[in-house]
Coordinates of C-alpha atoms and ligand atoms in Angstrom, one line a residue:
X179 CA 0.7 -18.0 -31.3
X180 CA -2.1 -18.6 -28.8
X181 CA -4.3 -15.5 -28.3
X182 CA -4.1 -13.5 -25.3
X183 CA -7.7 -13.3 -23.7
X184 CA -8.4 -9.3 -22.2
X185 CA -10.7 -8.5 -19.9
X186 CA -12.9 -5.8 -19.5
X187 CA -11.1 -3.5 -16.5
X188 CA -13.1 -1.0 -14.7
X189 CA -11.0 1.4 -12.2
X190 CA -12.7 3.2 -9.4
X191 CA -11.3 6.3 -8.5
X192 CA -9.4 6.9 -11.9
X193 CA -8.5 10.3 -11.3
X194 CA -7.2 9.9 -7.5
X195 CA -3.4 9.7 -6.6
X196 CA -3.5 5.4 -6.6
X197 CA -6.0 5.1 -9.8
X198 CA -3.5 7.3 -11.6
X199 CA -0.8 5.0 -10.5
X200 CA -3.2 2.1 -11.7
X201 CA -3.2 3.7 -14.9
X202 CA 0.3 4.1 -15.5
X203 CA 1.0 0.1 -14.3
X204 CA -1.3 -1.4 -16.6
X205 CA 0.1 0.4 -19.3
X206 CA 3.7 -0.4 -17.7
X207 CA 2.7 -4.3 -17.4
X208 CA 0.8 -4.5 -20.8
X209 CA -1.9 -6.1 -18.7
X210 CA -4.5 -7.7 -21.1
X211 CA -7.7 -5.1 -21.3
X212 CA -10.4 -5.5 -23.7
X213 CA -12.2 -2.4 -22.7
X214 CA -10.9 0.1 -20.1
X215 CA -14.2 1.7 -17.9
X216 CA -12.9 4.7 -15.7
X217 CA -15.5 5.6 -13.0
X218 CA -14.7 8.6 -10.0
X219 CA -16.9 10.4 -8.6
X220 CA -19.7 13.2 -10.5
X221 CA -16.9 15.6 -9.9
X222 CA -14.3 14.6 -12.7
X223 CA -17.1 12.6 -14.6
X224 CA -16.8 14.0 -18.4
X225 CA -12.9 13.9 -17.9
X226 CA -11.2 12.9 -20.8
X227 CA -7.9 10.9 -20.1
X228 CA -5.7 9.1 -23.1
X229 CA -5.0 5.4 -21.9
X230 CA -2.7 3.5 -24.7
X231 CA -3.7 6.2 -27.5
X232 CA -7.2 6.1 -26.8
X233 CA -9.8 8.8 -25.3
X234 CA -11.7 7.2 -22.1
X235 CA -14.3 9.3 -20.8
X236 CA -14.2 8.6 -17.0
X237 CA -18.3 8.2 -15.8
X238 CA -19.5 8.7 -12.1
X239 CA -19.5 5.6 -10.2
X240 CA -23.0 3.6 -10.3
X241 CA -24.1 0.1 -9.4
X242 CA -24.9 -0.4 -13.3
X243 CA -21.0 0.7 -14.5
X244 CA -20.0 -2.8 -13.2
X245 CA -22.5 -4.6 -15.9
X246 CA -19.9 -6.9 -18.2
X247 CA -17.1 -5.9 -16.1
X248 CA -14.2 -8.7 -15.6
X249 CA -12.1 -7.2 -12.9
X250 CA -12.6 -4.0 -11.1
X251 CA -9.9 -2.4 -8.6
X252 CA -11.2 -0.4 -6.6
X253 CA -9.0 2.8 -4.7
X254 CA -12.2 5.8 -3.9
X255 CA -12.4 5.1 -0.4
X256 CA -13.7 3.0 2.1
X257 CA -17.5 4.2 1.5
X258 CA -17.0 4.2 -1.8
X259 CA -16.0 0.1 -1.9
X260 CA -18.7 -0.7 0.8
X261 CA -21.3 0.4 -1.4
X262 CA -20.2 -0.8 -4.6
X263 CA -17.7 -3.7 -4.6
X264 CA -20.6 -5.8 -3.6
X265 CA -22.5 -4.3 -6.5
X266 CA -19.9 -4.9 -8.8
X267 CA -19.8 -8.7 -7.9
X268 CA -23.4 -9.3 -8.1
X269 CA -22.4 -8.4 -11.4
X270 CA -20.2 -10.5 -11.7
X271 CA -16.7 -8.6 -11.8
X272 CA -14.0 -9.8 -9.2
X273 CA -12.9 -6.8 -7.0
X274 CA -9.8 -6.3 -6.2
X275 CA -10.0 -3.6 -3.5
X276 CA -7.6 -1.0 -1.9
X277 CA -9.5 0.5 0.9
X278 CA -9.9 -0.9 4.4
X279 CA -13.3 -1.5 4.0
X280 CA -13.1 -5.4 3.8
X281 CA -10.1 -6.1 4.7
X282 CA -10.3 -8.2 8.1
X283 CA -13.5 -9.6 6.8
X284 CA -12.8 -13.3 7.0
X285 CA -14.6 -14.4 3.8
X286 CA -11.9 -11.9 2.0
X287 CA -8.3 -12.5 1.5
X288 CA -5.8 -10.1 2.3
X289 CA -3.5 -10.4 -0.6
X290 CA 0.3 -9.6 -1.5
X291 CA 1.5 -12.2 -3.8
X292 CA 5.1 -12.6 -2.4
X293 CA 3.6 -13.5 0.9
X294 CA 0.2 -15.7 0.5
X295 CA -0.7 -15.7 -2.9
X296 CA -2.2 -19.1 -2.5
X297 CA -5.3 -17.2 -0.5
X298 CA -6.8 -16.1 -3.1
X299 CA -7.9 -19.4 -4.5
X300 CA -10.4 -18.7 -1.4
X301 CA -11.9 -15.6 -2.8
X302 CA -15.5 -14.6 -3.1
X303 CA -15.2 -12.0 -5.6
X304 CA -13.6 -9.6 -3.3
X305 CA -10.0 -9.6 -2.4
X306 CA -8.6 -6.8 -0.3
X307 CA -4.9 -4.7 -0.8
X308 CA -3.1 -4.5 2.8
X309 CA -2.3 -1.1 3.9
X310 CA 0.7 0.6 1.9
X311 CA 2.9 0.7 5.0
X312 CA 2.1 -3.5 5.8
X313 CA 2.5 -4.5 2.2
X314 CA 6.2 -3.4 2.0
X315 CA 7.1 -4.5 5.6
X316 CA 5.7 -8.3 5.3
X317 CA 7.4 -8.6 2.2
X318 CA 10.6 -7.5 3.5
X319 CA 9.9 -9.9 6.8
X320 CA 8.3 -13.1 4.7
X321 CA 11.7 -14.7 3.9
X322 CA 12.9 -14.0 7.2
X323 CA 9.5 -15.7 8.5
X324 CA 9.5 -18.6 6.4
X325 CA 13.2 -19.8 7.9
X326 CA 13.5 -18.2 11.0
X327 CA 10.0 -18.2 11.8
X328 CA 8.8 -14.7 13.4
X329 CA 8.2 -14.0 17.4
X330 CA 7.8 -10.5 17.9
X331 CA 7.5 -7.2 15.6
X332 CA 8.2 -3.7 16.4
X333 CA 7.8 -1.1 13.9
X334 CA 7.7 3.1 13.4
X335 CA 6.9 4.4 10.4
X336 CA 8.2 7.7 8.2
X337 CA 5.2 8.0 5.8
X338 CA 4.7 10.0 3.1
X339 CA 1.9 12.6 2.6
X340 CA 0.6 10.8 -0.4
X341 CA -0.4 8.3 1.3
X342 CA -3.3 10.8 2.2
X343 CA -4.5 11.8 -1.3
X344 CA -3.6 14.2 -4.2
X345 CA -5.1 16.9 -2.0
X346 CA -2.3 15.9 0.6
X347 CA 0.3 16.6 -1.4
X348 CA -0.4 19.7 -2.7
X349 CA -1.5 20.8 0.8
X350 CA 2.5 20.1 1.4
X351 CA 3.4 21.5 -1.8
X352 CA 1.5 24.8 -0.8
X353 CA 2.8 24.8 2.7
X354 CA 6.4 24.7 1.7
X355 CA 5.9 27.6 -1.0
X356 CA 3.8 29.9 1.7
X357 CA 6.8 29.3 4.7
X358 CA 9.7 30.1 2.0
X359 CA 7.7 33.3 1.1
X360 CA 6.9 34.4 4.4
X361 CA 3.2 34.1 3.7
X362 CA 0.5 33.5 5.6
X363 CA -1.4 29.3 5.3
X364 CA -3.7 27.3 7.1
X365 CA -3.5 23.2 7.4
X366 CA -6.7 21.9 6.1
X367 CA -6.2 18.4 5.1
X368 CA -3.6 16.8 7.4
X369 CA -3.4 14.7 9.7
X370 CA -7.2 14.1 9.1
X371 CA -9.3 16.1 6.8
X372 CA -12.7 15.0 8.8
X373 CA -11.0 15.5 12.5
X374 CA -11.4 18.7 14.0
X375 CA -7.6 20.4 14.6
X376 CA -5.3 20.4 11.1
X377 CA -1.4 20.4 11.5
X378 CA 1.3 21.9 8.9
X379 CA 3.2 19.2 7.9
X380 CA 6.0 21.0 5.8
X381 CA 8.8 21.6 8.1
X382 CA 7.1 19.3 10.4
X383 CA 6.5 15.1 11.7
X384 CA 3.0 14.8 12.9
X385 CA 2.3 11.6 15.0
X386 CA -1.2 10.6 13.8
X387 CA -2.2 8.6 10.7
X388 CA -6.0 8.1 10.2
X389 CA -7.8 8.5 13.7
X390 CA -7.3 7.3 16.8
X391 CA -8.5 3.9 18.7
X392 CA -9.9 4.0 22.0
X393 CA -6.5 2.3 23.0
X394 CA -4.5 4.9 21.9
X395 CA -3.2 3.7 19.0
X396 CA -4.4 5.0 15.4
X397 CA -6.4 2.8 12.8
X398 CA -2.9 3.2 10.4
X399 CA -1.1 1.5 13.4
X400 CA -4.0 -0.9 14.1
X401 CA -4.0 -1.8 10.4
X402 CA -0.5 -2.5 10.6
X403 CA -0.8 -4.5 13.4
X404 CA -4.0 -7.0 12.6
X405 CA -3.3 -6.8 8.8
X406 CA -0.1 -8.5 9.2
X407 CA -1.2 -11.3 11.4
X408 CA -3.5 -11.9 9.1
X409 CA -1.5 -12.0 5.8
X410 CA 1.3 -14.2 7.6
X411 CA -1.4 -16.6 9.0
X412 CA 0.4 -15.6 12.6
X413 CA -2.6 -14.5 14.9
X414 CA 0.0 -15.0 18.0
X415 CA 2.6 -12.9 16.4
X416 CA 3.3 -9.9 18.4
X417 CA 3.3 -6.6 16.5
X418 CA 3.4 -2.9 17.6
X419 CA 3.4 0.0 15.3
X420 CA 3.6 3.8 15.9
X421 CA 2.7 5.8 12.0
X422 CA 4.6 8.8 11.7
X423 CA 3.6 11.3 9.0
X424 CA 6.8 13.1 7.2
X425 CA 6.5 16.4 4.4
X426 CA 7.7 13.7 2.2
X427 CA 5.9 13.6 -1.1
X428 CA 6.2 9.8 -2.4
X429 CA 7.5 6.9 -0.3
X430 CA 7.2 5.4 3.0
X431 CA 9.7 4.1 5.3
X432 CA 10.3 2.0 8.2
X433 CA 12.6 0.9 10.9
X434 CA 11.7 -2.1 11.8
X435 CA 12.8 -4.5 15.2
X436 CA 12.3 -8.4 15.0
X437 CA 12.8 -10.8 16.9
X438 CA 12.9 -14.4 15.1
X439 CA 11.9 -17.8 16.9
X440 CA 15.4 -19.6 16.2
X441 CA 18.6 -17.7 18.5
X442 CA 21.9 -17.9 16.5
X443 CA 21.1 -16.5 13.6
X444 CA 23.3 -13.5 11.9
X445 CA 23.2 -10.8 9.9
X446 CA 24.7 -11.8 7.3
X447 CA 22.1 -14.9 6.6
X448 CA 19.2 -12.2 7.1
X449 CA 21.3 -10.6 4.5
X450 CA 21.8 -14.0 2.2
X451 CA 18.1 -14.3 2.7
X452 CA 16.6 -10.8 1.5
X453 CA 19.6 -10.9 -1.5
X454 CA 17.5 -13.5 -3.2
X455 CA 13.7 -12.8 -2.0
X456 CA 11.6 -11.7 -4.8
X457 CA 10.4 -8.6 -5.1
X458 CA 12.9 -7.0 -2.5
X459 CA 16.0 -5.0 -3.3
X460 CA 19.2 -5.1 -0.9
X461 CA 21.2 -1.8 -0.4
X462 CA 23.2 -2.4 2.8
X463 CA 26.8 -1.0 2.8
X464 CA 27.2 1.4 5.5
X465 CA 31.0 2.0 4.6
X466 CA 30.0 3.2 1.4
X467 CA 26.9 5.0 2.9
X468 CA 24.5 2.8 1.0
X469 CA 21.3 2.5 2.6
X470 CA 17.4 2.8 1.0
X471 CA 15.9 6.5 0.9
X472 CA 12.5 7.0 -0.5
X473 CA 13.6 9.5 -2.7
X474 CA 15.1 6.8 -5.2
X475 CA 12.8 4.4 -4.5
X476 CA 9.9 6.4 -6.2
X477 CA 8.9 4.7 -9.3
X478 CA 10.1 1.2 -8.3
X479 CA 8.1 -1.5 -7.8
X480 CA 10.7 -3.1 -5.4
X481 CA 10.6 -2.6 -1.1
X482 CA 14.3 -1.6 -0.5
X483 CA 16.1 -2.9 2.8
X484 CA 19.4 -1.9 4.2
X485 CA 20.8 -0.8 8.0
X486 CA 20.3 -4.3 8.6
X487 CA 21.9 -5.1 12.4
X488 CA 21.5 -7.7 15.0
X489 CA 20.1 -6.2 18.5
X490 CA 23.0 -5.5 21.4
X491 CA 20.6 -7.2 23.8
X492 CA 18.4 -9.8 22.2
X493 CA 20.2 -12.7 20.5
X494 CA 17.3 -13.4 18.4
X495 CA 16.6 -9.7 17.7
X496 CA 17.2 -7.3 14.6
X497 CA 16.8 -4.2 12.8
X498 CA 16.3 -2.8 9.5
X499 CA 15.3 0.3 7.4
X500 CA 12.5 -0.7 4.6
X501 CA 11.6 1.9 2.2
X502 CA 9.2 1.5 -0.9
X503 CA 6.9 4.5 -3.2
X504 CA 3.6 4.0 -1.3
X505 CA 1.7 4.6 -4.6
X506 CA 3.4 1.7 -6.4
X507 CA 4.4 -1.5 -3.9
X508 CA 1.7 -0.1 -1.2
X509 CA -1.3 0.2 -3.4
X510 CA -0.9 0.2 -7.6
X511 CA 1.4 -2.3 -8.1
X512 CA 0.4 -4.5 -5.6
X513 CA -3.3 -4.5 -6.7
X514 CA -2.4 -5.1 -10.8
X515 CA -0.1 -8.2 -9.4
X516 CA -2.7 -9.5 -7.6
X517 CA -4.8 -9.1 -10.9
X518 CA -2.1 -10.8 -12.8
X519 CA -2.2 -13.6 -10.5
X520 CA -6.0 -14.0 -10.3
X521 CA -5.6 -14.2 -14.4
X522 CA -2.3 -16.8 -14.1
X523 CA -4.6 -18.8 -11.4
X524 CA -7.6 -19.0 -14.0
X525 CA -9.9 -17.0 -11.6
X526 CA -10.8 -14.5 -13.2
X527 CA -13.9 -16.0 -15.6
Ligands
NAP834 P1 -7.4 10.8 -3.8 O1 -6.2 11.2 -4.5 O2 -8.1 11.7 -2.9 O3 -8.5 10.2 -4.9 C1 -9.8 9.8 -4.6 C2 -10.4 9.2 -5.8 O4 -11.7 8.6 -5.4 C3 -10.7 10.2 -6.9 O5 -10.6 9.5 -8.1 C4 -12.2 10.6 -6.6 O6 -12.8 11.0 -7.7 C5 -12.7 9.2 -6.2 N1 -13.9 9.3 -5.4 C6 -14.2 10.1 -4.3 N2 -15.4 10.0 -3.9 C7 -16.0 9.1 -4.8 C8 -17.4 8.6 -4.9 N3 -18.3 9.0 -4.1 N4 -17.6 7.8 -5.9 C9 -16.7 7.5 -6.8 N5 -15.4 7.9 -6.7 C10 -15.1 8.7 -5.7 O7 -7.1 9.5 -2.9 P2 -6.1 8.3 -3.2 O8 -4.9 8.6 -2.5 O9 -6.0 8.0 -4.6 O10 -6.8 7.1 -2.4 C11 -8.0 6.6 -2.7 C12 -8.4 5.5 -1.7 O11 -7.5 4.4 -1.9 C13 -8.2 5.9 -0.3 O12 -9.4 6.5 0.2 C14 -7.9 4.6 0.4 O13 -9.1 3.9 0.8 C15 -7.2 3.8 -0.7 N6 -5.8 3.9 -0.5 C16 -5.2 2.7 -0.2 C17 -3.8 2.7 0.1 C18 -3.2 1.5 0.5 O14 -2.4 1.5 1.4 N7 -3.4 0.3 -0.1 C19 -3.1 3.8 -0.1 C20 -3.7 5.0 -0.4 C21 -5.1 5.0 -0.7 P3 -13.0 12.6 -8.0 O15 -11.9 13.0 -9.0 O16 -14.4 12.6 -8.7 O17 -13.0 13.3 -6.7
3JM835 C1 -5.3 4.9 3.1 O1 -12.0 7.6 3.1 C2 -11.6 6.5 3.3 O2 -12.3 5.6 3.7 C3 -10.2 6.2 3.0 C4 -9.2 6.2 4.1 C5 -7.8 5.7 3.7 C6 -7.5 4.4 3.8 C7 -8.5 3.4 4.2 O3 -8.8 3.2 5.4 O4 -9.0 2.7 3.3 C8 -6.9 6.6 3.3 C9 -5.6 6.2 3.0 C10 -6.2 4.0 3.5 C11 -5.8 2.6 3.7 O5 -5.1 2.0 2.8 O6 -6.1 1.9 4.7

């Protein structure tokens, strides 16, 4: 039997809510690791985590963690990516990187392997995950894309607070607990930990996602917006996006209008379509109520579509509901596939 070659994996930001979810995949997928280096910041440096019955002590994040490094996926933050990603490549380690830090950079492909995989053969040691709430919407509208083609995109999102960090989540956790007991709290983390005014979010839908653009949107929306041109190869597509943040713990929906170039189309080849497009799971039977909900989508790799309608008004127009766990589709699982392809593609060295 021919040998399977592993590679020496380094994950920055082990300890957050998407490098534990990194964890748990590449245990999950088997992926082949020859040595397993867990960096985070000098905070949980020292921690001791078990990763496929072994202790791994995760180290602080340096410029020298990346020396004989293969692949290194990066989820600690923007700053966190800027500073080192390019360290780790110098090194010789190919990045794949969840922040937004590169992401439009044109020398960096914007990955998710259902959509353009074939981008990263132009890769310069860095490849960038999309956003969590563009990931599970382009690969719900790809198929539709490729025979429909795509005109115009109009999107509000129901996200979850994970999205936002650990911290987030407890924040909503805390929240809940304190309202139920009549006690006293104050919001700390959401919308924006760094912006000045905080806003419960139990009980509660708060408008903003990241900070807001001098045009009024937010960067979430903006992300949305640019990201998927860019992944799509569309840069005349029309896209708008308002990000809505829900006290939902784990998993992001969407409702979702397009309109598609060719008029005549129906719902049930939309429907014919998504039943056979990898990586995406139809629900959609409203007479027997079944419709995606983020709830049991949590721990799926899948995006889940139902609610799927044509428009009253536009002939060429639809809708849909698209719900997928944020952690998994929108950040985790979508940066080990793109690992998996970089290794089936003979990139990685
Ligand atoms: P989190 O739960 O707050 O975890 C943050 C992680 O980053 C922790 O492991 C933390 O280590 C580490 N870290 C913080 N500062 C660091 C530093 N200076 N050097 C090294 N490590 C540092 O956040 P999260 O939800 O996992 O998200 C992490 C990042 O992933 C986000 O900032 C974002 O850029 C990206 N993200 C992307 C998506 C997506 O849509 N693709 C979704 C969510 C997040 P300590 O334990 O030491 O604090
Ligand atoms: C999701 O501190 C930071 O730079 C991270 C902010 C962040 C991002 C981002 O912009 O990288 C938090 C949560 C994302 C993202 O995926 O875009």
């Amino acid at each position: 039997m021919e040998q399977v070659k592993g590679f020496h994996v380094a994950v920055v930001g082990a300890t957050g809510a998407v490098g534990q979810q990194m964890l748990d995949t590449l245990k999950k997928r088997q992926f082949p690791i020859s040595k397993l280096t867990l960096l985070s910041s000098a905070r949980s440096a020292g921690t001791k985590v078990e990763f496929n019955g072994e202790e791994v002590i995760i180290q602080e994040a340096k410029p020298e963690s990346f020396e004989g490094v293969d692949i290194a996926l990066f989820s600690a933050g923007g700053s966190v990516s800027k500073e080192l990603a390019p360290e780790a490549v110098k090194r010789g380690a190919i990045c794949v990187d969840n922040t937004s830090a590169f992401r439009m950079d044109e020398n960096v492909p914007l990955v998710v392997p259902e959509v353009n995989e074939a981008d990263l053969m132009n890769h310069h040691g860095i490849i960038a995950n999309p956003n969590c709430s563009t990931i599970q919407m382009v690969v719900a509208l790809e198929p539709i894309r490729q025979q429909y083609g795509l005109e115009k995109i109009i999107v509000s999102t129901y996200q979850a607070v994970s999205g936002s960090g650990a911290a987030a989540v407890e924040e909503l956790y805390e929240q809940t607990k304190a309202i139920i007991n009549n006690e006293e709290f104050e919001p700390k983390i959401l919308p924006v930990k760094s912006d000045e005014k905080h806003y419960q979010i139990a009980f509660n839908a708060i408008p903003q996602i990241d900070k807001f653009v001098d045009n009024g949107f937010t960067y979430e929306e903006m992300k949305m917006i640019n990201e998927t041109k860019k992944i799509m190869h569309l840069p005349e597509l029309k896209v708008a996006a308002t990000c809505v943040r829900l006290p939902v713990a784990t998993g992001h929906s969407e409702s979702v209008y397009f309109e598609v170039n060719e008029n005549g189309s129906s719902v049930e080849d939309v429907k014919a379509l998504l039943e056979k497009a990898k990586g995406v799971v139809l629900q959609d039977d409203p007479g027997n109520q079944v419709y995606p909900m983020p709830n049991e989508c949590v721990g799926k790799n899948d995006v889940f579509v139902g609610r799927i309608r044509k428009d009253l008004d536009s002939d060429n127009g639809f809708h849909m509901w698209v719900v997928s766990d944020n952690l998994l589709k929108g950040a985790a699982w979508n940066s080990v596939q793109i690992a998996e392809s970089l290794v089936k593609l003979g990139l990685v060295k």
